[in-house]
One Martini backbone bead per residue (centre of mass of N, CA, C, O) as a GRO file, in nm:
protein
  225
    1MET     BB    1   1.210   1.871   1.005
    2ILE     BB    2   1.126   1.805   0.661
    3SER     BB    3   1.041   1.952   0.355
    4VAL     BB    4   0.972   1.811   0.040
    5ILE     BB    5   1.011   1.965  -0.282
    6VAL     BB    6   0.844   1.860  -0.593
    7PRO     BB    7   0.861   1.921  -0.921
    8THR     BB    8   0.607   1.846  -1.176
    9PHE     BB    9   0.611   1.702  -1.528
   10ASN     BB   10   0.588   1.420  -1.651
   11ALA     BB   11   0.761   1.215  -1.412
   12ALA     BB   12   0.726   0.894  -1.415
   13ARG     BB   13   1.020   0.783  -1.494
   14THR     BB   14   1.164   0.918  -1.205
   15LEU     BB   15   1.001   0.956  -0.935
   16ALA     BB   16   1.030   0.692  -0.776
   17SER     BB   17   1.335   0.722  -0.717
   18THR     BB   18   1.313   0.983  -0.559
   19LEU     BB   19   1.115   0.872  -0.335
   20GLU     BB   20   1.273   0.626  -0.236
   21CYS     BB   21   1.516   0.778  -0.113
   22LEU     BB   22   1.333   0.922   0.112
   23SER     BB   23   1.277   0.643   0.271
   24LEU     BB   24   1.608   0.635   0.334
   25HIS     BB   25   1.598   0.760   0.634
   26ARG     BB   26   1.606   0.906   0.908
   27PRO     BB   27   1.416   0.903   1.160
   28GLY     BB   28   1.225   1.204   1.136
   29LEU     BB   29   1.326   1.386   0.894
   30VAL     BB   30   1.088   1.333   0.698
   31GLY     BB   31   0.767   1.480   0.711
   32GLU     BB   32   0.734   1.561   0.396
   33ILE     BB   33   0.586   1.543   0.061
   34VAL     BB   34   0.580   1.783  -0.204
   35ILE     BB   35   0.375   1.798  -0.489
   36ALA     BB   36   0.431   2.019  -0.767
   37ASP     BB   37   0.199   2.031  -1.017
   38GLY     BB   38   0.182   2.123  -1.385
   39GLY     BB   39  -0.014   1.903  -1.545
   40SER     BB   40  -0.016   1.604  -1.560
   41SER     BB   41  -0.074   1.305  -1.798
   42ASP     BB   42   0.042   1.087  -1.638
   43ASP     BB   43   0.162   0.893  -1.347
   44THR     BB   44   0.251   1.096  -1.130
   45ILE     BB   45   0.014   1.105  -0.922
   46ALA     BB   46   0.003   0.802  -0.861
   47ILE     BB   47   0.288   0.783  -0.747
   48ALA     BB   48   0.259   0.995  -0.523
   49SER     BB   49   0.027   0.846  -0.375
   50ARG     BB   50   0.189   0.588  -0.297
   51PHE     BB   51   0.383   0.795  -0.109
   52ASP     BB   52   0.207   1.005   0.049
   53CYS     BB   53   0.173   1.270  -0.089
   54LYS     BB   54   0.153   1.602  -0.125
   55ILE     BB   55  -0.077   1.765  -0.347
   56VAL     BB   56  -0.008   2.031  -0.581
   57ARG     BB   57  -0.176   2.252  -0.783
   58ALA     BB   58   0.005   2.408  -1.036
   59GLY     BB   59   0.156   2.613  -1.219
   60LYS     BB   60   0.338   2.619  -1.488
   61GLY     BB   61   0.655   2.618  -1.366
   62ARG     BB   62   0.911   2.590  -1.155
   63GLY     BB   63   0.889   2.845  -0.985
   64THR     BB   64   0.588   2.821  -0.926
   65GLN     BB   65   0.594   2.537  -0.799
   66LEU     BB   66   0.794   2.594  -0.570
   67ARG     BB   67   0.635   2.818  -0.436
   68GLN     BB   68   0.371   2.653  -0.383
   69GLY     BB   69   0.504   2.427  -0.226
   70ALA     BB   70   0.610   2.602   0.010
   71LEU     BB   71   0.329   2.701   0.106
   72ALA     BB   72   0.241   2.392   0.181
   73ALA     BB   73   0.449   2.372   0.381
   74THR     BB   74   0.522   2.286   0.751
   75HIS     BB   75   0.826   2.308   0.795
   76GLU     BB   76   1.138   2.444   0.894
   77TRP     BB   77   1.242   2.273   0.649
   78LEU     BB   78   1.367   2.298   0.303
   79LEU     BB   79   1.359   2.066   0.022
   80PHE     BB   80   1.471   2.101  -0.306
   81LEU     BB   81   1.364   1.862  -0.563
   82HIS     BB   82   1.401   1.695  -0.834
   83ALA     BB   83   1.232   1.442  -1.027
   84ASP     BB   84   1.544   1.341  -1.148
   85THR     BB   85   1.644   1.315  -0.837
   86ALA     BB   86   1.879   1.137  -0.623
   87LEU     BB   87   1.964   1.046  -0.311
   88VAL     BB   88   2.283   0.943  -0.178
   89GLY     BB   89   2.387   0.789   0.077
   90ASP     BB   90   2.459   1.002   0.366
   91TRP     BB   91   2.234   1.236   0.353
   92GLY     BB   92   2.108   1.239   0.635
   93ASP     BB   93   2.367   1.291   0.796
   94ALA     BB   94   2.439   1.554   0.651
   95ILE     BB   95   2.193   1.712   0.750
   96VAL     BB   96   2.230   1.681   1.054
   97ALA     BB   97   2.510   1.816   1.062
   98PHE     BB   98   2.410   2.085   0.950
   99PHE     BB   99   2.211   2.153   1.185
  100GLN     BB  100   2.459   2.171   1.404
  101ARG     BB  101   2.515   2.430   1.308
  102THR     BB  102   2.499   2.748   1.435
  103ASN     BB  103   2.433   2.889   1.123
  104SER     BB  104   2.218   2.721   0.947
  105HIS     BB  105   1.975   2.931   0.911
  106GLU     BB  106   2.188   3.109   0.703
  107ILE     BB  107   2.218   2.846   0.530
  108VAL     BB  108   2.279   2.673   0.219
  109GLY     BB  109   2.229   2.352   0.100
  110VAL     BB  110   2.421   2.133  -0.112
  111PHE     BB  111   2.486   1.896  -0.346
  112ALA     BB  112   2.656   1.684  -0.516
  113PHE     BB  113   2.717   1.624  -0.849
  114ARG     BB  114   2.542   1.363  -1.042
  115LEU     BB  115   2.532   1.103  -1.282
  116ASP     BB  116   2.354   0.823  -1.449
  117ASP     BB  117   2.660   0.784  -1.580
  118ASN     BB  118   2.963   0.602  -1.704
  119THR     BB  119   3.088   0.819  -1.863
  120LEU     BB  120   3.326   1.046  -1.941
  121SER     BB  121   3.135   1.285  -1.988
  122ALA     BB  122   3.007   1.280  -1.707
  123ARG     BB  123   3.267   1.324  -1.540
  124LEU     BB  124   3.341   1.594  -1.667
  125LEU     BB  125   3.084   1.749  -1.591
  126GLU     BB  126   3.112   1.716  -1.285
  127ARG     BB  127   3.377   1.879  -1.268
  128LEU     BB  128   3.266   2.142  -1.385
  129VAL     BB  129   3.052   2.187  -1.170
  130ALA     BB  130   3.243   2.198  -0.928
  131LEU     BB  131   3.396   2.443  -1.037
  132ARG     BB  132   3.157   2.639  -1.052
  133VAL     BB  133   3.091   2.631  -0.751
  134ARG     BB  134   3.370   2.718  -0.642
  135LEU     BB  135   3.411   2.989  -0.821
  136LEU     BB  136   3.083   3.098  -0.853
  137ALA     BB  137   2.856   3.002  -0.670
  138LEU     BB  138   2.671   2.792  -0.896
  139PRO     BB  139   2.428   2.620  -0.834
  140TYR     BB  140   2.179   2.399  -0.910
  141GLY     BB  141   1.874   2.241  -0.865
  142ASP     BB  142   2.006   1.940  -0.911
  143GLN     BB  143   2.144   1.971  -0.602
  144GLY     BB  144   1.974   2.094  -0.426
  145LEU     BB  145   1.782   2.277  -0.162
  146LEU     BB  146   1.861   2.388   0.177
  147PHE     BB  147   1.629   2.541   0.396
  148SER     BB  148   1.521   2.764   0.595
  149ARG     BB  149   1.229   2.914   0.631
  150ALA     BB  150   1.330   3.191   0.725
  151PHE     BB  151   1.532   3.242   0.490
  152TYR     BB  152   1.347   3.203   0.254
  153ASP     BB  153   1.158   3.439   0.333
  154GLU     BB  154   1.372   3.667   0.351
  155ILE     BB  155   1.448   3.639   0.022
  156GLY     BB  156   1.147   3.556  -0.123
  157GLY     BB  157   1.199   3.317  -0.271
  158PHE     BB  158   1.070   3.202  -0.540
  159SER     BB  159   1.023   3.286  -0.850
  160ASP     BB  160   0.769   3.352  -1.102
  161ILE     BB  161   0.933   3.140  -1.308
  162PRO     BB  162   1.013   2.903  -1.574
  163LEU     BB  163   1.325   2.991  -1.547
  164MET     BB  164   1.608   3.040  -1.351
  165GLU     BB  165   1.527   3.005  -1.045
  166ASP     BB  166   1.802   2.912  -0.929
  167VAL     BB  167   1.980   3.151  -1.007
  168ASP     BB  168   1.814   3.371  -0.874
  169ILE     BB  169   1.838   3.262  -0.575
  170ILE     BB  170   2.146   3.234  -0.555
  171ARG     BB  171   2.206   3.538  -0.584
  172ARG     BB  172   2.054   3.604  -0.309
  173ILE     BB  173   2.224   3.435  -0.118
  174GLY     BB  174   2.523   3.388  -0.165
  175ARG     BB  175   2.834   3.269  -0.114
  176ARG     BB  176   2.849   3.273   0.216
  177ARG     BB  177   2.552   3.093   0.212
  178LEU     BB  178   2.712   2.837   0.103
  179THR     BB  179   2.699   2.467   0.101
  180VAL     BB  180   2.854   2.154   0.063
  181LEU     BB  181   2.745   1.844   0.090
  182PRO     BB  182   2.845   1.501   0.185
  183ALA     BB  183   2.666   1.435  -0.091
  184PHE     BB  184   2.453   1.296  -0.346
  185ALA     BB  185   2.306   1.413  -0.654
  186VAL     BB  186   2.128   1.211  -0.880
  187THR     BB  187   2.098   1.265  -1.223
  188SER     BB  188   1.952   1.249  -1.507
  189ALA     BB  189   2.100   1.185  -1.846
  190GLU     BB  190   1.892   1.189  -2.078
  191LYS     BB  191   1.939   1.467  -2.219
  192TYR     BB  192   2.236   1.414  -2.287
  193ARG     BB  193   2.193   1.156  -2.454
  194ARG     BB  194   1.995   1.281  -2.662
  195ASN     BB  195   2.171   1.560  -2.738
  196GLY     BB  196   2.437   1.571  -2.610
  197TYR     BB  197   2.680   1.698  -2.419
  198LEU     BB  198   2.777   1.940  -2.582
  199PHE     BB  199   2.508   2.065  -2.665
  200ARG     BB  200   2.373   2.087  -2.387
  201SER     BB  201   2.592   2.257  -2.248
  202ALA     BB  202   2.591   2.493  -2.452
  203ARG     BB  203   2.294   2.568  -2.412
  204ASN     BB  204   2.305   2.629  -2.111
  205LEU     BB  205   2.519   2.853  -2.135
  206PHE     BB  206   2.359   3.034  -2.327
  207CYS     BB  207   2.116   3.078  -2.138
  208LEU     BB  208   2.276   3.204  -1.908
  209GLY     BB  209   2.381   3.445  -2.070
  210LEU     BB  210   2.104   3.566  -2.135
  211TYR     BB  211   2.020   3.616  -1.845
  212PHE     BB  212   2.262   3.812  -1.774
  213LEU     BB  213   2.157   4.010  -2.017
  214GLY     BB  214   1.816   4.017  -1.964
  215VAL     BB  215   1.665   3.784  -2.054
  216SER     BB  216   1.383   3.631  -2.040
  217PRO     BB  217   1.274   3.328  -1.930
  218ALA     BB  218   1.049   3.290  -2.143
  219ARG     BB  219   1.245   3.311  -2.389
  220ILE     BB  220   1.449   3.091  -2.304
  221LEU     BB  221   1.256   2.846  -2.300
  222LYS     BB  222   1.239   2.815  -2.615
  223LEU     BB  223   1.550   2.709  -2.619
  224TYR     BB  224   1.583   2.480  -2.407
  225GLY     BB  225   1.379   2.209  -2.391
   0.00000   0.00000   0.00000
């Protein structure tokens, strides 16, 4: 069984879709859903309660929330999923097949990236993300991250940082211990539609470059928005 950890902050607009997808799983696969909330003032907690989630009041900041959510989780496998991302297709079967691999306890699974937008810009970005994952072994948190509890603890878990927590942990995982599962994680394209695909993508790349140059995640957060 898996514990699904979802960090939230005013996520009422997308959370129900994320949680609904988790109810359409193979029986016995999802043992619990842990909502690690960073102080929401909207209906996030009410929505989580309707789905019988375990609610953890965490300090604001995705790294902090993911870390505290993992501490509250009780199962052998941990799936970290963003609150604006829904798993689609045969994702449950993909996870079960992943479990059957002999070395799965030392491998981290991620899903293929997709946006809930039918535009050409969305398809282009999805291809660029797939290329980044294939060439650089650098998936982001919006693709979901599936760990064994033992391996998660072995590498030290998520760092207590407000941004770039996914890049930080992926670098500790390493290329050889990542695999892309044959199912999609569909993420809301709202930020891309609001800011423009080109601007949002360029800003993300700029922030990633700052992180690799040693700029602190707290400073990068001010630019990220």
